[in-house]
């Protein structure tokens, strides 16, 4: 297929947290608000005068200093973020909006404050206590957390205007991003799609790390380009795979998987679009904040959500998405020392292969990985073996071709 006009630009935006568009927004006087988790309502960080930046640590190889503070048995994503903070990689942010749902990540975020890592006089950290369940009461609690931990400190410290009108404008801009990503993502359902999993991964990532108002013109142009793009004459992939897991913010992970013959049709991981890029619908009689709290808490599929309904619901969500996107198997990933995803990875594998509480079964490949793709050779071997197993299964079941 013809190369996308802005792909190199998008790839370059992912090389540093303080990328070209972030610098432009900061030069225009906008407040840069860092965050690390899909439980944080990014739309609230994108109101007028602000923009959210989901923190990444590209090219971080050895988080030695962070390991001194957090031990070598801590989540490598959290350590890599802290290491980059010690290096001065996030000196541009004006606040860090964190959460208390992951102890390791919360500890990492607290070091931003304890060690005075951001050299800005007004810089502050704030942490949301995100509920474990999804009842109407818990939505109300989550809404109060947004008011107390995001709205009040930003209003008091920086004078940010969280009027209903401003929040609704942020929702409209957020929804346009979601519409574009959803349309691009739906193309992956086709037998011979006009977008690769790698391209989609890159585009999804830039929507998380760039100011929405600056990245939107490029997204609109790219969407129109892909709408008119001719796919390959022949299908190039050997198997269709859905990727599930924790923080996968390195598009080279997807590239490696696709180089092994897989086509990544769906992305159910912490930096992915399923969920994460659903439109926020404001119902009659409710405020924009009501809709945001309801949407973010109910749509999230994080394995920390407790209760039988949520545990079973997550597995059925995966199975339904795999069927909808035509996945032949699941690649389930967890970061080393991640308690939540370590349990979830094992549970997904057993439930999917046995068909427990599900309409059917799905082949699964489990991997545990570091934050970086340091063990590329081992991953390549696992990926190739999984793709071959899916091909053999297709032949055995008579669905080849």
Short mmCIF file of C-alpha atoms in Angstrom, two decimals:
data_model
loop_
_atom_site.label_atom_id
_atom_site.label_comp_id
_atom_site.label_asym_id
_atom_site.label_seq_id
_atom_site.Cartn_x
_atom_site.Cartn_y
_atom_site.Cartn_z
CA UNK A 1 0.00 0.00 0.00
CA UNK A 2 1.03 3.58 -0.52
CA UNK A 3 2.76 5.14 2.50
CA UNK A 4 0.64 7.50 4.55
CA UNK A 5 1.55 11.17 4.14
CA UNK A 6 1.91 11.91 7.87
CA UNK A 7 3.20 8.55 9.13
CA UNK A 8 6.82 9.68 9.58
CA UNK A 9 5.56 12.81 11.34
CA UNK A 10 3.42 10.67 13.65
CA UNK A 11 6.35 8.33 14.36
CA UNK A 12 8.57 11.29 15.23
CA UNK A 13 5.95 12.61 17.65
CA UNK A 14 6.32 9.36 19.60
CA UNK A 15 10.08 9.69 20.06
CA UNK A 16 9.85 12.12 22.99
CA UNK A 17 7.19 13.07 25.53
CA UNK A 18 7.97 16.73 24.87
CA UNK A 19 7.28 16.41 21.16
CA UNK A 20 6.81 19.09 18.52
CA UNK A 21 3.08 19.61 19.11
CA UNK A 22 3.47 19.58 22.89
CA UNK A 23 6.12 22.31 22.60
CA UNK A 24 3.83 24.33 20.34
CA UNK A 25 0.94 24.12 22.80
CA UNK A 26 3.19 25.08 25.72
CA UNK A 27 4.53 28.06 23.74
CA UNK A 28 0.91 29.13 23.23
CA UNK A 29 0.45 29.22 27.00
CA UNK A 30 -1.49 25.97 27.42
CA UNK A 31 -1.10 23.92 30.60
CA UNK A 32 0.42 20.45 30.06
CA UNK A 33 -1.22 17.89 32.35
CA UNK A 34 0.51 14.51 32.60
CA UNK A 35 -1.32 11.26 33.42
CA UNK A 36 -0.51 7.55 33.37
CA UNK A 37 -3.71 5.50 33.39
CA UNK A 38 -6.89 4.95 31.40
CA UNK A 39 -8.86 5.49 34.63
CA UNK A 40 -7.98 9.20 34.35
CA UNK A 41 -10.68 11.01 32.31
CA UNK A 42 -8.44 12.55 29.65
CA UNK A 43 -11.31 14.68 28.34
CA UNK A 44 -11.24 16.65 31.63
CA UNK A 45 -7.59 17.47 30.97
CA UNK A 46 -8.42 18.89 27.55
CA UNK A 47 -10.66 21.79 28.58
CA UNK A 48 -9.84 25.25 27.26
CA UNK A 49 -6.32 26.31 28.22
CA UNK A 50 -5.12 22.76 29.01
CA UNK A 51 -4.12 19.55 27.28
CA UNK A 52 -3.49 16.04 28.56
CA UNK A 53 -0.32 14.06 27.86
CA UNK A 54 -0.25 10.36 28.62
CA UNK A 55 3.30 9.77 29.80
CA UNK A 56 5.59 7.35 27.98
CA UNK A 57 9.32 6.70 28.19
CA UNK A 58 10.44 5.84 24.65
CA UNK A 59 13.95 4.39 24.35
CA UNK A 60 14.32 3.95 28.12
CA UNK A 61 16.55 0.88 28.46
CA UNK A 62 17.94 0.73 31.99
CA UNK A 63 15.96 2.44 34.78
CA UNK A 64 18.79 2.16 37.31
CA UNK A 65 18.02 5.23 39.40
CA UNK A 66 14.31 4.43 39.53
CA UNK A 67 15.13 0.88 40.63
CA UNK A 68 17.02 2.31 43.61
CA UNK A 69 13.79 4.00 44.72
CA UNK A 70 11.32 1.28 43.70
CA UNK A 71 13.27 -2.05 43.84
CA UNK A 72 13.93 -4.39 40.93
CA UNK A 73 10.61 -6.18 41.40
CA UNK A 74 8.49 -3.19 40.50
CA UNK A 75 6.55 -2.68 37.28
CA UNK A 76 9.07 -1.74 34.54
CA UNK A 77 6.63 0.75 33.01
CA UNK A 78 6.42 2.69 36.28
CA UNK A 79 10.19 2.55 36.77
CA UNK A 80 10.82 3.74 33.20
CA UNK A 81 8.51 6.73 33.69
CA UNK A 82 10.26 7.61 36.95
CA UNK A 83 13.68 7.22 35.32
CA UNK A 84 12.70 9.59 32.52
CA UNK A 85 11.41 12.06 35.14
CA UNK A 86 14.81 11.99 36.88
CA UNK A 87 16.36 12.68 33.46
CA UNK A 88 14.19 15.79 33.08
CA UNK A 89 12.01 14.34 30.34
CA UNK A 90 8.77 15.71 31.79
CA UNK A 91 9.93 19.14 32.93
CA UNK A 92 7.30 20.68 30.65
CA UNK A 93 4.27 19.39 32.59
CA UNK A 94 2.39 21.68 34.97
CA UNK A 95 0.64 18.95 36.99
CA UNK A 96 0.50 15.17 37.24
CA UNK A 97 -2.95 13.64 37.60
CA UNK A 98 -2.55 10.13 38.97
CA UNK A 99 -4.61 7.40 40.57
CA UNK A 100 -4.54 5.17 43.61
CA UNK A 101 -5.70 1.97 41.92
CA UNK A 102 -2.22 0.56 41.20
CA UNK A 103 0.13 0.73 44.19
CA UNK A 104 3.33 0.66 42.12
CA UNK A 105 2.18 3.37 39.71
CA UNK A 106 0.87 5.48 42.57
CA UNK A 107 4.20 5.20 44.36
CA UNK A 108 6.04 6.24 41.19
CA UNK A 109 3.78 9.27 40.80
CA UNK A 110 4.33 10.29 44.43
CA UNK A 111 8.08 10.51 43.77
CA UNK A 112 7.39 13.35 41.33
CA UNK A 113 6.37 15.35 44.39
CA UNK A 114 8.68 13.87 47.05
CA UNK A 115 11.83 14.30 44.93
CA UNK A 116 10.76 17.65 43.42
CA UNK A 117 11.33 16.28 39.92
CA UNK A 118 9.48 19.02 38.03
CA UNK A 119 11.17 22.45 38.37
CA UNK A 120 7.98 24.51 38.26
CA UNK A 121 6.81 26.55 41.22
CA UNK A 122 3.12 25.69 40.84
CA UNK A 123 3.56 22.04 39.85
CA UNK A 124 1.43 19.64 41.89
CA UNK A 125 0.35 16.01 41.92
CA UNK A 126 -3.17 14.78 42.54
CA UNK A 127 -4.46 11.22 42.86
CA UNK A 128 -7.93 9.88 42.14
CA UNK A 129 -9.36 7.05 44.23
CA UNK A 130 -11.09 5.07 41.46
CA UNK A 131 -13.91 2.71 42.57
CA UNK A 132 -13.59 -1.05 42.17
CA UNK A 133 -17.20 -1.53 41.08
CA UNK A 134 -19.53 0.07 38.55
CA UNK A 135 -22.84 0.68 40.29
CA UNK A 136 -24.72 3.99 40.15
CA UNK A 137 -23.35 4.88 43.60
CA UNK A 138 -19.78 4.22 42.44
CA UNK A 139 -20.31 6.46 39.40
CA UNK A 140 -21.33 9.21 41.81
CA UNK A 141 -18.23 8.58 43.93
CA UNK A 142 -16.03 8.72 40.84
CA UNK A 143 -17.66 12.02 39.84
CA UNK A 144 -16.87 13.46 43.28
CA UNK A 145 -13.26 12.30 42.90
CA UNK A 146 -13.01 14.16 39.57
CA UNK A 147 -14.38 17.29 41.23
CA UNK A 148 -12.04 17.05 44.22
CA UNK A 149 -8.85 15.79 42.54
CA UNK A 150 -8.99 17.45 39.09
CA UNK A 151 -11.43 20.35 38.96
CA UNK A 152 -10.74 21.98 42.34
CA UNK A 153 -6.91 21.92 42.31
CA UNK A 154 -6.65 23.05 38.68
CA UNK A 155 -9.16 25.81 39.31
CA UNK A 156 -7.46 26.92 42.55
CA UNK A 157 -3.84 26.72 41.34
CA UNK A 158 -4.16 27.79 37.70
CA UNK A 159 -7.63 29.31 37.43
CA UNK A 160 -8.83 26.76 34.87
CA UNK A 161 -12.44 27.32 33.80
CA UNK A 162 -14.48 24.11 34.21
CA UNK A 163 -17.79 25.64 33.23
CA UNK A 164 -20.41 23.39 31.66
CA UNK A 165 -19.81 25.10 28.32
CA UNK A 166 -16.05 24.45 28.42
CA UNK A 167 -16.45 20.80 29.43
CA UNK A 168 -18.97 20.23 26.64
CA UNK A 169 -16.55 21.73 24.11
CA UNK A 170 -13.86 19.34 25.35
CA UNK A 171 -16.32 16.46 24.97
CA UNK A 172 -17.08 17.49 21.38
CA UNK A 173 -13.39 17.55 20.49
CA UNK A 174 -12.84 14.24 22.28
CA UNK A 175 -15.76 12.68 20.42
CA UNK A 176 -14.36 13.75 17.05
CA UNK A 177 -11.09 12.00 17.88
CA UNK A 178 -13.07 8.92 18.93
CA UNK A 179 -15.07 8.93 15.68
CA UNK A 180 -11.89 9.05 13.59
CA UNK A 181 -10.13 6.31 15.57
CA UNK A 182 -13.25 4.13 15.55
CA UNK A 183 -13.65 4.42 11.78
CA UNK A 184 -9.98 3.59 11.25
CA UNK A 185 -10.22 0.72 13.70
CA UNK A 186 -13.29 -0.73 12.00
CA UNK A 187 -11.32 -1.07 8.77
CA UNK A 188 -9.39 -3.86 10.49
CA UNK A 189 -12.52 -6.00 10.34
CA UNK A 190 -12.10 -6.30 6.57
CA UNK A 191 -10.43 -9.35 5.05
CA UNK A 192 -7.96 -7.15 3.17
CA UNK A 193 -7.85 -3.86 5.12
CA UNK A 194 -6.42 -0.56 3.89
CA UNK A 195 -4.58 0.04 7.18
CA UNK A 196 -2.04 -2.07 9.06
CA UNK A 197 -2.13 -2.82 12.77
CA UNK A 198 1.16 -0.94 13.14
CA UNK A 199 -0.21 2.18 11.45
CA UNK A 200 -3.30 2.08 13.63
CA UNK A 201 -1.18 1.67 16.76
CA UNK A 202 0.90 4.74 15.87
CA UNK A 203 -2.17 6.86 15.11
CA UNK A 204 -3.93 5.81 18.32
CA UNK A 205 -0.83 6.65 20.38
CA UNK A 206 -0.46 10.17 18.98
CA UNK A 207 -4.04 10.94 20.07
CA UNK A 208 -2.95 10.20 23.66
CA UNK A 209 0.31 12.16 23.73
CA UNK A 210 -0.50 15.27 21.66
CA UNK A 211 -2.84 18.23 22.22
CA UNK A 212 -6.14 17.29 20.61
CA UNK A 213 -6.66 20.62 18.90
CA UNK A 214 -3.27 20.37 17.17
CA UNK A 215 -3.37 16.70 16.17
CA UNK A 216 -6.96 16.76 14.85
CA UNK A 217 -6.15 18.39 11.46
CA UNK A 218 -3.61 15.63 10.76
CA UNK A 219 -6.09 12.96 11.84
CA UNK A 220 -8.80 14.32 9.55
CA UNK A 221 -6.44 14.36 6.59
CA UNK A 222 -5.17 10.86 7.36
CA UNK A 223 -8.70 9.49 7.66
CA UNK A 224 -9.61 10.87 4.23
CA UNK A 225 -6.38 9.48 2.80
CA UNK A 226 -7.11 5.99 4.12
CA UNK A 227 -10.71 6.13 2.91
CA UNK A 228 -9.35 6.48 -0.63
CA UNK A 229 -6.39 4.15 -0.20
CA UNK A 230 -6.11 1.01 -2.27
CA UNK A 231 -5.32 -2.07 -0.17
CA UNK A 232 -2.76 -4.67 -1.18
CA UNK A 233 -3.81 -6.83 -4.12
CA UNK A 234 -3.23 -9.95 -2.09
CA UNK A 235 -3.63 -10.58 1.62
CA UNK A 236 -0.16 -10.42 3.19
CA UNK A 237 -0.87 -11.76 6.68
CA UNK A 238 -1.03 -15.42 7.75
CA UNK A 239 -3.31 -15.04 10.79
CA UNK A 240 -5.56 -12.48 12.44
CA UNK A 241 -4.70 -11.74 16.09
CA UNK A 242 -6.21 -9.64 18.86
CA UNK A 243 -3.67 -8.21 21.33
CA UNK A 244 -4.74 -7.99 24.98
CA UNK A 245 -2.79 -6.73 27.97
CA UNK A 246 -1.26 -3.89 29.96
CA UNK A 247 0.87 -0.94 28.83
CA UNK A 248 1.84 -1.52 25.19
CA UNK A 249 2.95 1.95 24.13
CA UNK A 250 5.71 0.83 21.76
CA UNK A 251 4.40 0.42 18.19
CA UNK A 252 7.49 -1.67 17.39
CA UNK A 253 5.84 -4.42 19.43
CA UNK A 254 2.99 -4.47 16.91
CA UNK A 255 5.43 -4.16 14.01
CA UNK A 256 7.36 -7.20 15.26
CA UNK A 257 4.17 -9.22 15.56
CA UNK A 258 3.07 -8.29 12.05
CA UNK A 259 6.53 -9.06 10.66
CA UNK A 260 5.92 -12.59 11.96
CA UNK A 261 2.84 -12.93 9.77
CA UNK A 262 0.08 -11.78 12.11
CA UNK A 263 -2.34 -8.95 11.45
CA UNK A 264 -3.32 -7.14 14.66
CA UNK A 265 -7.05 -6.66 14.21
CA UNK A 266 -7.93 -5.35 17.69
CA UNK A 267 -6.10 -3.62 20.55
CA UNK A 268 -7.48 -4.33 24.03
CA UNK A 269 -4.60 -3.00 26.11
CA UNK A 270 -3.99 0.01 28.34
CA UNK A 271 -2.94 2.34 25.49
CA UNK A 272 -5.42 0.83 23.03
CA UNK A 273 -8.77 1.92 21.62
CA UNK A 274 -10.93 -1.00 22.84
CA UNK A 275 -12.08 0.43 25.16
CA UNK A 276 -10.86 4.01 25.25
CA UNK A 277 -12.20 5.58 22.09
CA UNK A 278 -15.94 5.41 22.69
CA UNK A 279 -17.93 8.62 22.26
CA UNK A 280 -19.22 10.25 25.42
CA UNK A 281 -23.00 10.62 25.11
CA UNK A 282 -24.56 13.34 27.25
CA UNK A 283 -28.13 12.28 28.02
CA UNK A 284 -31.04 14.64 28.49
CA UNK A 285 -31.09 16.06 31.98
CA UNK A 286 -27.51 15.24 32.91
CA UNK A 287 -24.43 17.43 33.00
CA UNK A 288 -21.33 16.83 30.93
CA UNK A 289 -19.50 15.76 34.11
CA UNK A 290 -22.24 13.20 34.84
CA UNK A 291 -21.78 11.72 31.36
CA UNK A 292 -17.98 11.67 31.67
CA UNK A 293 -18.05 9.87 35.03
CA UNK A 294 -20.58 7.31 33.79
CA UNK A 295 -18.74 6.70 30.54
CA UNK A 296 -15.21 6.34 31.92
CA UNK A 297 -16.16 4.10 34.84
CA UNK A 298 -18.55 1.82 32.94
CA UNK A 299 -16.53 1.46 29.72
CA UNK A 300 -13.21 0.67 31.39
CA UNK A 301 -12.15 -2.99 31.25
CA UNK A 302 -9.28 -2.81 33.76
CA UNK A 303 -8.68 -6.12 35.62
CA UNK A 304 -8.76 -4.30 38.97
CA UNK A 305 -12.57 -4.06 38.75
CA UNK A 306 -13.97 -6.56 41.22
CA UNK A 307 -17.16 -8.61 41.44
CA UNK A 308 -18.26 -11.65 39.48
CA UNK A 309 -20.19 -9.53 36.99
CA UNK A 310 -17.07 -7.54 36.05
CA UNK A 311 -14.75 -10.56 35.99
CA UNK A 312 -17.03 -12.54 33.68
CA UNK A 313 -17.93 -9.42 31.69
CA UNK A 314 -14.29 -8.75 30.79
CA UNK A 315 -13.86 -12.23 29.31
CA UNK A 316 -17.08 -11.96 27.32
CA UNK A 317 -16.02 -8.53 26.09
CA UNK A 318 -12.78 -10.05 24.78
CA UNK A 319 -14.57 -12.95 23.16
CA UNK A 320 -17.17 -10.68 21.53
CA UNK A 321 -14.51 -8.26 20.24
CA UNK A 322 -12.47 -11.16 18.85
CA UNK A 323 -15.52 -12.43 16.98
CA UNK A 324 -16.49 -8.96 15.73
CA UNK A 325 -12.99 -8.23 14.39
CA UNK A 326 -12.42 -11.70 13.00
CA UNK A 327 -9.53 -12.64 15.28
CA UNK A 328 -8.38 -16.23 15.08
CA UNK A 329 -6.47 -16.06 18.37
CA UNK A 330 -5.55 -13.86 21.31
CA UNK A 331 -2.06 -12.69 22.24
CA UNK A 332 -2.32 -11.91 25.96
CA UNK A 333 0.51 -9.82 27.42
CA UNK A 334 1.39 -8.68 30.91
CA UNK A 335 4.18 -6.47 32.17
CA UNK A 336 6.63 -8.09 34.56
CA UNK A 337 5.58 -7.85 38.21
CA UNK A 338 2.11 -6.50 37.30
CA UNK A 339 -0.18 -8.08 39.87
CA UNK A 340 -3.45 -7.19 38.16
CA UNK A 341 -2.50 -8.30 34.66
CA UNK A 342 -0.49 -11.28 35.88
CA UNK A 343 -3.64 -12.84 37.33
CA UNK A 344 -5.81 -11.64 34.45
CA UNK A 345 -3.46 -13.07 31.82
CA UNK A 346 -3.59 -16.55 33.36
CA UNK A 347 -7.34 -16.36 33.84
CA UNK A 348 -8.01 -15.18 30.27
CA UNK A 349 -5.91 -18.00 28.88
CA UNK A 350 -7.74 -20.69 30.87
CA UNK A 351 -11.21 -19.31 30.24
CA UNK A 352 -10.67 -18.78 26.52
CA UNK A 353 -9.10 -22.16 25.83
CA UNK A 354 -11.73 -24.00 27.90
CA UNK A 355 -14.69 -21.85 26.83
CA UNK A 356 -15.60 -21.26 30.49
CA UNK A 357 -18.59 -18.88 30.78
CA UNK A 358 -18.17 -18.19 27.04
CA UNK A 359 -20.02 -19.20 23.85
CA UNK A 360 -16.89 -20.87 22.46
CA UNK A 361 -13.12 -21.24 22.71
CA UNK A 362 -10.18 -19.20 21.40
CA UNK A 363 -6.48 -20.08 20.96
CA UNK A 364 -4.27 -18.03 23.28
CA UNK A 365 -0.57 -17.16 23.43
CA UNK A 366 0.63 -15.78 26.77
CA UNK A 367 3.71 -13.60 27.14
CA UNK A 368 5.30 -11.69 30.00
CA UNK A 369 7.53 -8.84 28.92
CA UNK A 370 9.66 -5.93 30.00
CA UNK A 371 8.71 -2.35 29.14
CA UNK A 372 11.10 -2.35 26.20
CA UNK A 373 11.39 -4.98 23.48
CA UNK A 374 14.80 -6.05 24.80
CA UNK A 375 14.11 -9.76 24.22
CA UNK A 376 13.13 -9.27 20.58
CA UNK A 377 14.53 -12.64 19.50
CA UNK A 378 12.51 -14.55 22.09
CA UNK A 379 9.35 -12.61 21.24
CA UNK A 380 9.84 -13.27 17.52
CA UNK A 381 10.12 -17.01 18.17
CA UNK A 382 6.93 -17.01 20.28
CA UNK A 383 5.05 -14.93 17.72
CA UNK A 384 6.10 -17.12 14.80
CA UNK A 385 5.12 -20.29 16.64
CA UNK A 386 1.71 -18.84 17.52
CA UNK A 387 1.04 -17.75 13.93
CA UNK A 388 1.99 -21.22 12.68
CA UNK A 389 -0.34 -22.85 15.22
CA UNK A 390 -3.23 -20.70 14.01
CA UNK A 391 -2.47 -21.67 10.41
CA UNK A 392 -2.45 -25.36 11.33
CA UNK A 393 -5.75 -24.99 13.20
CA UNK A 394 -7.29 -23.32 10.15
CA UNK A 395 -6.18 -26.21 7.94
CA UNK A 396 -7.43 -28.83 10.40
CA UNK A 397 -10.86 -27.22 10.70
CA UNK A 398 -11.18 -26.86 6.94
CA UNK A 399 -11.47 -23.06 6.97
CA UNK A 400 -8.32 -22.43 4.90
CA UNK A 401 -8.94 -19.82 2.21
#
